Amino acid sequence: MIDRLEDIVKRYNELSQELTKPEVLNDYNKMKKLSKEHSDLEEIVNKYLKYQQIDLEISGAKEMINDPELSQLASDEIEKLQEQKREITKELELLLIPKDEHDDKNIIMEIRGAAGGDEGNIFAGDLFDMYRKYAEHQGWKIEILNEERSEAGGFSLISFMIKGDNVYSKLKYESGAHRVQRVPITETQGRVHTSTATVLVMPEVEEVDDTLDMNEVRVDITRSSGCGGQGVNTTDSAVRLTHIPTGIVVYSQTERSQIKNKEKAIKILQARLYDLKLQEQEKKVGEERRSKIGTGDRSEKIRTYNYPQNRVTDHRIGFTINTLDKVMQGDIDKIINALIAEDQKRKLAGM
């Protein structure tokens, strides 16, 4: 660990020098890239400096251990410093875990009603409300990219972007099938039904990530459709994009402007293609994907929301809490923190 930390300090100092050079200051892209790397290393360097300071203080206290008058004081000080050293070592181990390059990105999330017909769509709407409220708690902003409302309530599909600090780092574990167990509104005999909605979380594609060739995309302009409402079915403003090489189709109709709908559809398509590229890369690695918390596959059942028992269970890590009512109000921090902790544990074991 010390060797790795010394290499990081060396790199940090090199970057500090680079960032003062005129040729770097005058190159925006290079400046941005080096500044981000410098910023990413800063916390580790500062923590390591603190670790070194504690080591020096332990050495100083050990020199006093043989002095009869200071022996007990030195012994107590060494014990206190050793505990601090153990704590800071744990913190450094976590900081040295390879960082996901997408953690600080915004996300595009897609939620679809799946098994259960109307109830699956209603649950998709409930999940959207849950993530919307969580985003509000975090100070994040939501932008709807596309929505297909269900006549019974909820959505057969809703796509939206969440913008803020480190959004992907917290919501990247949400991809998969979410299962609800409850008595639907339409159930007359009080029987509990099981329905599902699927969630897909994708990092926003930045310009440098953009590999979309519009020559490979078919653009169709159609009339907006939906469950009613002002502006629906009145203009040919909805945009459907088909990526010919992969067959991926995306649709946007939330705006009255055809141009704005096309911009939103392109954002969704870029994210879908980038997500596909990431999955292909992970499949090549193989072992890394198996060690992840969930594969991100929509068919993978990741969580159950049981209304009669007020219970939420995340099946990937065997985590259960009996506060479903609060979870559906956006209080999902305990679930997310448990997933992050397990992910860190697995990565430390792999290291």
JSON list of N, CA and C in Angstrom, two decimals, residues 98-151:
[
{"chain": "A", "resi": 98, "resn": "PRO", "atom": "N", "xyz": [-9.92, 1.24, -7.12]},
{"chain": "A", "resi": 98, "resn": "PRO", "atom": "CA", "xyz": [-10.06, 1.91, -8.43]},
{"chain": "A", "resi": 98, "resn": "PRO", "atom": "C", "xyz": [-11.43, 2.56, -8.58]},
{"chain": "A", "resi": 99, "resn": "LYS", "atom": "N", "xyz": [-11.44, 3.81, -8.94]},
{"chain": "A", "resi": 99, "resn": "LYS", "atom": "CA", "xyz": [-12.68, 4.57, -9.05]},
{"chain": "A", "resi": 99, "resn": "LYS", "atom": "C", "xyz": [-13.36, 4.30, -10.39]},
{"chain": "A", "resi": 100, "resn": "ASP", "atom": "N", "xyz": [-14.67, 4.15, -10.34]},
{"chain": "A", "resi": 100, "resn": "ASP", "atom": "CA", "xyz": [-15.45, 4.02, -11.57]},
{"chain": "A", "resi": 100, "resn": "ASP", "atom": "C", "xyz": [-15.39, 5.36, -12.29]},
{"chain": "A", "resi": 101, "resn": "GLU", "atom": "N", "xyz": [-14.93, 5.35, -13.53]},
{"chain": "A", "resi": 101, "resn": "GLU", "atom": "CA", "xyz": [-14.73, 6.59, -14.28]},
{"chain": "A", "resi": 101, "resn": "GLU", "atom": "C", "xyz": [-16.03, 7.35, -14.53]},
{"chain": "A", "resi": 102, "resn": "HIS", "atom": "N", "xyz": [-17.18, 6.68, -14.34]},
{"chain": "A", "resi": 102, "resn": "HIS", "atom": "CA", "xyz": [-18.46, 7.33, -14.60]},
{"chain": "A", "resi": 102, "resn": "HIS", "atom": "C", "xyz": [-19.13, 7.87, -13.33]},
{"chain": "A", "resi": 103, "resn": "ASP", "atom": "N", "xyz": [-18.51, 7.65, -12.16]},
{"chain": "A", "resi": 103, "resn": "ASP", "atom": "CA", "xyz": [-19.18, 7.98, -10.90]},
{"chain": "A", "resi": 103, "resn": "ASP", "atom": "C", "xyz": [-19.65, 9.43, -10.79]},
{"chain": "A", "resi": 104, "resn": "ASP", "atom": "N", "xyz": [-18.91, 10.36, -11.38]},
{"chain": "A", "resi": 104, "resn": "ASP", "atom": "CA", "xyz": [-19.28, 11.77, -11.23]},
{"chain": "A", "resi": 104, "resn": "ASP", "atom": "C", "xyz": [-20.23, 12.25, -12.33]},
{"chain": "A", "resi": 105, "resn": "LYS", "atom": "N", "xyz": [-20.73, 11.33, -13.15]},
{"chain": "A", "resi": 105, "resn": "LYS", "atom": "CA", "xyz": [-21.59, 11.73, -14.28]},
{"chain": "A", "resi": 105, "resn": "LYS", "atom": "C", "xyz": [-23.07, 11.82, -13.90]},
{"chain": "A", "resi": 106, "resn": "ASN", "atom": "N", "xyz": [-23.80, 12.59, -14.71]},
{"chain": "A", "resi": 106, "resn": "ASN", "atom": "CA", "xyz": [-25.26, 12.56, -14.66]},
{"chain": "A", "resi": 106, "resn": "ASN", "atom": "C", "xyz": [-25.71, 11.23, -15.25]},
{"chain": "A", "resi": 107, "resn": "ILE", "atom": "N", "xyz": [-26.99, 10.91, -15.07]},
{"chain": "A", "resi": 107, "resn": "ILE", "atom": "CA", "xyz": [-27.49, 9.65, -15.61]},
{"chain": "A", "resi": 107, "resn": "ILE", "atom": "C", "xyz": [-28.75, 9.85, -16.45]},
{"chain": "A", "resi": 108, "resn": "ILE", "atom": "N", "xyz": [-29.01, 8.88, -17.32]},
{"chain": "A", "resi": 108, "resn": "ILE", "atom": "CA", "xyz": [-30.31, 8.74, -17.96]},
{"chain": "A", "resi": 108, "resn": "ILE", "atom": "C", "xyz": [-30.89, 7.44, -17.42]},
{"chain": "A", "resi": 109, "resn": "MET", "atom": "N", "xyz": [-32.11, 7.53, -16.89]},
{"chain": "A", "resi": 109, "resn": "MET", "atom": "CA", "xyz": [-32.78, 6.36, -16.33]},
{"chain": "A", "resi": 109, "resn": "MET", "atom": "C", "xyz": [-34.03, 6.07, -17.14]},
{"chain": "A", "resi": 110, "resn": "GLU", "atom": "N", "xyz": [-34.24, 4.79, -17.43]},
{"chain": "A", "resi": 110, "resn": "GLU", "atom": "CA", "xyz": [-35.47, 4.34, -18.09]},
{"chain": "A", "resi": 110, "resn": "GLU", "atom": "C", "xyz": [-36.21, 3.39, -17.16]},
{"chain": "A", "resi": 111, "resn": "ILE", "atom": "N", "xyz": [-37.49, 3.64, -16.97]},
{"chain": "A", "resi": 111, "resn": "ILE", "atom": "CA", "xyz": [-38.33, 2.74, -16.17]},
{"chain": "A", "resi": 111, "resn": "ILE", "atom": "C", "xyz": [-39.48, 2.26, -17.05]},
{"chain": "A", "resi": 112, "resn": "ARG", "atom": "N", "xyz": [-39.68, 0.94, -17.11]},
{"chain": "A", "resi": 112, "resn": "ARG", "atom": "CA", "xyz": [-40.75, 0.36, -17.93]},
{"chain": "A", "resi": 112, "resn": "ARG", "atom": "C", "xyz": [-41.66, -0.52, -17.07]},
{"chain": "A", "resi": 113, "resn": "GLY", "atom": "N", "xyz": [-42.96, -0.41, -17.30]},
{"chain": "A", "resi": 113, "resn": "GLY", "atom": "CA", "xyz": [-43.86, -1.39, -16.70]},
{"chain": "A", "resi": 113, "resn": "GLY", "atom": "C", "xyz": [-43.62, -2.72, -17.38]},
{"chain": "A", "resi": 114, "resn": "ALA", "atom": "N", "xyz": [-43.54, -3.79, -16.60]},
{"chain": "A", "resi": 114, "resn": "ALA", "atom": "CA", "xyz": [-43.23, -5.11, -17.18]},
{"chain": "A", "resi": 114, "resn": "ALA", "atom": "C", "xyz": [-44.36, -6.09, -16.87]},
{"chain": "A", "resi": 115, "resn": "ALA", "atom": "N", "xyz": [-44.05, -7.16, -16.15]},
{"chain": "A", "resi": 115, "resn": "ALA", "atom": "CA", "xyz": [-45.07, -8.17, -15.86]},
{"chain": "A", "resi": 115, "resn": "ALA", "atom": "C", "xyz": [-46.16, -7.59, -14.95]},
{"chain": "A", "resi": 116, "resn": "GLY", "atom": "N", "xyz": [-47.42, -7.95, -15.26]},
{"chain": "A", "resi": 116, "resn": "GLY", "atom": "CA", "xyz": [-48.51, -7.50, -14.39]},
{"chain": "A", "resi": 116, "resn": "GLY", "atom": "C", "xyz": [-49.45, -6.51, -15.04]},
{"chain": "A", "resi": 117, "resn": "GLY", "atom": "N", "xyz": [-49.21, -6.21, -16.32]},
{"chain": "A", "resi": 117, "resn": "GLY", "atom": "CA", "xyz": [-50.13, -5.33, -17.03]},
{"chain": "A", "resi": 117, "resn": "GLY", "atom": "C", "xyz": [-50.23, -3.95, -16.41]},
{"chain": "A", "resi": 118, "resn": "ASP", "atom": "N", "xyz": [-51.47, -3.52, -16.14]},
{"chain": "A", "resi": 118, "resn": "ASP", "atom": "CA", "xyz": [-51.70, -2.18, -15.58]},
{"chain": "A", "resi": 118, "resn": "ASP", "atom": "C", "xyz": [-50.95, -1.97, -14.27]},
{"chain": "A", "resi": 119, "resn": "GLU", "atom": "N", "xyz": [-50.94, -3.01, -13.43]},
{"chain": "A", "resi": 119, "resn": "GLU", "atom": "CA", "xyz": [-50.27, -2.88, -12.13]},
{"chain": "A", "resi": 119, "resn": "GLU", "atom": "C", "xyz": [-48.77, -2.67, -12.29]},
{"chain": "A", "resi": 120, "resn": "GLY", "atom": "N", "xyz": [-48.17, -3.32, -13.31]},
{"chain": "A", "resi": 120, "resn": "GLY", "atom": "CA", "xyz": [-46.75, -3.10, -13.59]},
{"chain": "A", "resi": 120, "resn": "GLY", "atom": "C", "xyz": [-46.48, -1.66, -13.99]},
{"chain": "A", "resi": 121, "resn": "ASN", "atom": "N", "xyz": [-47.39, -1.08, -14.79]},
{"chain": "A", "resi": 121, "resn": "ASN", "atom": "CA", "xyz": [-47.23, 0.32, -15.21]},
{"chain": "A", "resi": 121, "resn": "ASN", "atom": "C", "xyz": [-47.42, 1.28, -14.03]},
{"chain": "A", "resi": 122, "resn": "ILE", "atom": "N", "xyz": [-48.40, 0.96, -13.18]},
{"chain": "A", "resi": 122, "resn": "ILE", "atom": "CA", "xyz": [-48.63, 1.80, -11.99]},
{"chain": "A", "resi": 122, "resn": "ILE", "atom": "C", "xyz": [-47.39, 1.77, -11.09]},
{"chain": "A", "resi": 123, "resn": "PHE", "atom": "N", "xyz": [-46.81, 0.58, -10.95]},
{"chain": "A", "resi": 123, "resn": "PHE", "atom": "CA", "xyz": [-45.59, 0.45, -10.12]},
{"chain": "A", "resi": 123, "resn": "PHE", "atom": "C", "xyz": [-44.43, 1.21, -10.74]},
{"chain": "A", "resi": 124, "resn": "ALA", "atom": "N", "xyz": [-44.34, 1.21, -12.08]},
{"chain": "A", "resi": 124, "resn": "ALA", "atom": "CA", "xyz": [-43.29, 2.00, -12.76]},
{"chain": "A", "resi": 124, "resn": "ALA", "atom": "C", "xyz": [-43.44, 3.47, -12.38]},
{"chain": "A", "resi": 125, "resn": "GLY", "atom": "N", "xyz": [-44.68, 3.95, -12.29]},
{"chain": "A", "resi": 125, "resn": "GLY", "atom": "CA", "xyz": [-44.93, 5.32, -11.86]},
{"chain": "A", "resi": 125, "resn": "GLY", "atom": "C", "xyz": [-44.52, 5.54, -10.41]},
{"chain": "A", "resi": 126, "resn": "ASP", "atom": "N", "xyz": [-44.76, 4.54, -9.56]},
{"chain": "A", "resi": 126, "resn": "ASP", "atom": "CA", "xyz": [-44.37, 4.64, -8.15]},
{"chain": "A", "resi": 126, "resn": "ASP", "atom": "C", "xyz": [-42.84, 4.72, -8.02]},
{"chain": "A", "resi": 127, "resn": "LEU", "atom": "N", "xyz": [-42.13, 3.92, -8.82]},
{"chain": "A", "resi": 127, "resn": "LEU", "atom": "CA", "xyz": [-40.67, 3.95, -8.79]},
{"chain": "A", "resi": 127, "resn": "LEU", "atom": "C", "xyz": [-40.14, 5.31, -9.27]},
{"chain": "A", "resi": 128, "resn": "PHE", "atom": "N", "xyz": [-40.77, 5.86, -10.31]},
{"chain": "A", "resi": 128, "resn": "PHE", "atom": "CA", "xyz": [-40.37, 7.18, -10.78]},
{"chain": "A", "resi": 128, "resn": "PHE", "atom": "C", "xyz": [-40.53, 8.21, -9.67]},
{"chain": "A", "resi": 129, "resn": "ASP", "atom": "N", "xyz": [-41.66, 8.16, -8.97]},
{"chain": "A", "resi": 129, "resn": "ASP", "atom": "CA", "xyz": [-41.88, 9.10, -7.85]},
{"chain": "A", "resi": 129, "resn": "ASP", "atom": "C", "xyz": [-40.83, 8.91, -6.76]},
{"chain": "A", "resi": 130, "resn": "MET", "atom": "N", "xyz": [-40.45, 7.65, -6.49]},
{"chain": "A", "resi": 130, "resn": "MET", "atom": "CA", "xyz": [-39.45, 7.36, -5.48]},
{"chain": "A", "resi": 130, "resn": "MET", "atom": "C", "xyz": [-38.11, 7.99, -5.85]},
{"chain": "A", "resi": 131, "resn": "TYR", "atom": "N", "xyz": [-37.67, 7.80, -7.10]},
{"chain": "A", "resi": 131, "resn": "TYR", "atom": "CA", "xyz": [-36.39, 8.37, -7.54]},
{"chain": "A", "resi": 131, "resn": "TYR", "atom": "C", "xyz": [-36.46, 9.90, -7.63]},
{"chain": "A", "resi": 132, "resn": "ARG", "atom": "N", "xyz": [-37.63, 10.42, -8.03]},
{"chain": "A", "resi": 132, "resn": "ARG", "atom": "CA", "xyz": [-37.80, 11.88, -8.11]},
{"chain": "A", "resi": 132, "resn": "ARG", "atom": "C", "xyz": [-37.64, 12.51, -6.73]},
{"chain": "A", "resi": 133, "resn": "LYS", "atom": "N", "xyz": [-38.25, 11.89, -5.73]},
{"chain": "A", "resi": 133, "resn": "LYS", "atom": "CA", "xyz": [-38.17, 12.43, -4.37]},
{"chain": "A", "resi": 133, "resn": "LYS", "atom": "C", "xyz": [-36.75, 12.27, -3.81]},
{"chain": "A", "resi": 134, "resn": "TYR", "atom": "N", "xyz": [-36.11, 11.15, -4.13]},
{"chain": "A", "resi": 134, "resn": "TYR", "atom": "CA", "xyz": [-34.71, 10.97, -3.69]},
{"chain": "A", "resi": 134, "resn": "TYR", "atom": "C", "xyz": [-33.83, 12.04, -4.31]},
{"chain": "A", "resi": 135, "resn": "ALA", "atom": "N", "xyz": [-34.04, 12.32, -5.60]},
{"chain": "A", "resi": 135, "resn": "ALA", "atom": "CA", "xyz": [-33.26, 13.35, -6.29]},
{"chain": "A", "resi": 135, "resn": "ALA", "atom": "C", "xyz": [-33.46, 14.71, -5.63]},
{"chain": "A", "resi": 136, "resn": "GLU", "atom": "N", "xyz": [-34.69, 15.00, -5.23]},
{"chain": "A", "resi": 136, "resn": "GLU", "atom": "CA", "xyz": [-34.98, 16.27, -4.54]},
{"chain": "A", "resi": 136, "resn": "GLU", "atom": "C", "xyz": [-34.22, 16.34, -3.23]},
{"chain": "A", "resi": 137, "resn": "HIS", "atom": "N", "xyz": [-34.19, 15.23, -2.48]},
{"chain": "A", "resi": 137, "resn": "HIS", "atom": "CA", "xyz": [-33.45, 15.19, -1.20]},
{"chain": "A", "resi": 137, "resn": "HIS", "atom": "C", "xyz": [-31.97, 15.47, -1.43]},
{"chain": "A", "resi": 138, "resn": "GLN", "atom": "N", "xyz": [-31.44, 15.01, -2.58]},
{"chain": "A", "resi": 138, "resn": "GLN", "atom": "CA", "xyz": [-30.01, 15.15, -2.88]},
{"chain": "A", "resi": 138, "resn": "GLN", "atom": "C", "xyz": [-29.67, 16.51, -3.50]},
{"chain": "A", "resi": 139, "resn": "GLY", "atom": "N", "xyz": [-30.70, 17.29, -3.84]},
{"chain": "A", "resi": 139, "resn": "GLY", "atom": "CA", "xyz": [-30.45, 18.57, -4.51]},
{"chain": "A", "resi": 139, "resn": "GLY", "atom": "C", "xyz": [-30.16, 18.41, -5.99]},
{"chain": "A", "resi": 140, "resn": "TRP", "atom": "N", "xyz": [-30.58, 17.26, -6.58]},
{"chain": "A", "resi": 140, "resn": "TRP", "atom": "CA", "xyz": [-30.39, 17.01, -8.00]},
{"chain": "A", "resi": 140, "resn": "TRP", "atom": "C", "xyz": [-31.59, 17.52, -8.79]},
{"chain": "A", "resi": 141, "resn": "LYS", "atom": "N", "xyz": [-31.42, 17.65, -10.11]},
{"chain": "A", "resi": 141, "resn": "LYS", "atom": "CA", "xyz": [-32.51, 18.09, -10.97]},
{"chain": "A", "resi": 141, "resn": "LYS", "atom": "C", "xyz": [-32.89, 16.99, -11.95]},
{"chain": "A", "resi": 142, "resn": "ILE", "atom": "N", "xyz": [-34.18, 16.93, -12.27]},
{"chain": "A", "resi": 142, "resn": "ILE", "atom": "CA", "xyz": [-34.69, 15.92, -13.19]},
{"chain": "A", "resi": 142, "resn": "ILE", "atom": "C", "xyz": [-35.23, 16.58, -14.45]},
{"chain": "A", "resi": 143, "resn": "GLU", "atom": "N", "xyz": [-34.92, 15.97, -15.59]},
{"chain": "A", "resi": 143, "resn": "GLU", "atom": "CA", "xyz": [-35.45, 16.43, -16.88]},
{"chain": "A", "resi": 143, "resn": "GLU", "atom": "C", "xyz": [-36.09, 15.24, -17.58]},
{"chain": "A", "resi": 144, "resn": "ILE", "atom": "N", "xyz": [-37.39, 15.33, -17.84]},
{"chain": "A", "resi": 144, "resn": "ILE", "atom": "CA", "xyz": [-38.09, 14.24, -18.54]},
{"chain": "A", "resi": 144, "resn": "ILE", "atom": "C", "xyz": [-37.68, 14.23, -20.00]},
{"chain": "A", "resi": 145, "resn": "LEU", "atom": "N", "xyz": [-37.26, 13.08, -20.50]},
{"chain": "A", "resi": 145, "resn": "LEU", "atom": "CA", "xyz": [-36.86, 12.94, -21.91]},
{"chain": "A", "resi": 145, "resn": "LEU", "atom": "C", "xyz": [-37.96, 12.32, -22.75]},
{"chain": "A", "resi": 146, "resn": "ASN", "atom": "N", "xyz": [-38.68, 11.37, -22.16]},
{"chain": "A", "resi": 146, "resn": "ASN", "atom": "CA", "xyz": [-39.80, 10.75, -22.87]},
{"chain": "A", "resi": 146, "resn": "ASN", "atom": "C", "xyz": [-40.71, 10.06, -21.87]},
{"chain": "A", "resi": 147, "resn": "GLU", "atom": "N", "xyz": [-42.00, 10.09, -22.14]},
{"chain": "A", "resi": 147, "resn": "GLU", "atom": "CA", "xyz": [-42.94, 9.38, -21.26]},
{"chain": "A", "resi": 147, "resn": "GLU", "atom": "C", "xyz": [-44.09, 8.82, -22.07]},
{"chain": "A", "resi": 148, "resn": "GLU", "atom": "N", "xyz": [-44.47, 7.61, -21.73]},
{"chain": "A", "resi": 148, "resn": "GLU", "atom": "CA", "xyz": [-45.63, 6.96, -22.34]},
{"chain": "A", "resi": 148, "resn": "GLU", "atom": "C", "xyz": [-46.54, 6.56, -21.20]},
{"chain": "A", "resi": 149, "resn": "ARG", "atom": "N", "xyz": [-47.54, 7.39, -20.95]},
{"chain": "A", "resi": 149, "resn": "ARG", "atom": "CA", "xyz": [-48.43, 7.19, -19.80]},
{"chain": "A", "resi": 149, "resn": "ARG", "atom": "C", "xyz": [-49.38, 6.02, -20.02]},
{"chain": "A", "resi": 150, "resn": "SER", "atom": "N", "xyz": [-49.74, 5.38, -18.93]},
{"chain": "A", "resi": 150, "resn": "SER", "atom": "CA", "xyz": [-50.69, 4.28, -18.98]},
{"chain": "A", "resi": 150, "resn": "SER", "atom": "C", "xyz": [-52.07, 4.80, -18.59]},
{"chain": "A", "resi": 151, "resn": "GLU", "atom": "N", "xyz": [-53.13, 4.31, -19.25]},
{"chain": "A", "resi": 151, "resn": "GLU", "atom": "CA", "xyz": [-54.48, 4.77, -18.96]},
{"chain": "A", "resi": 151, "resn": "GLU", "atom": "C", "xyz": [-54.88, 4.45, -17.52]}
]
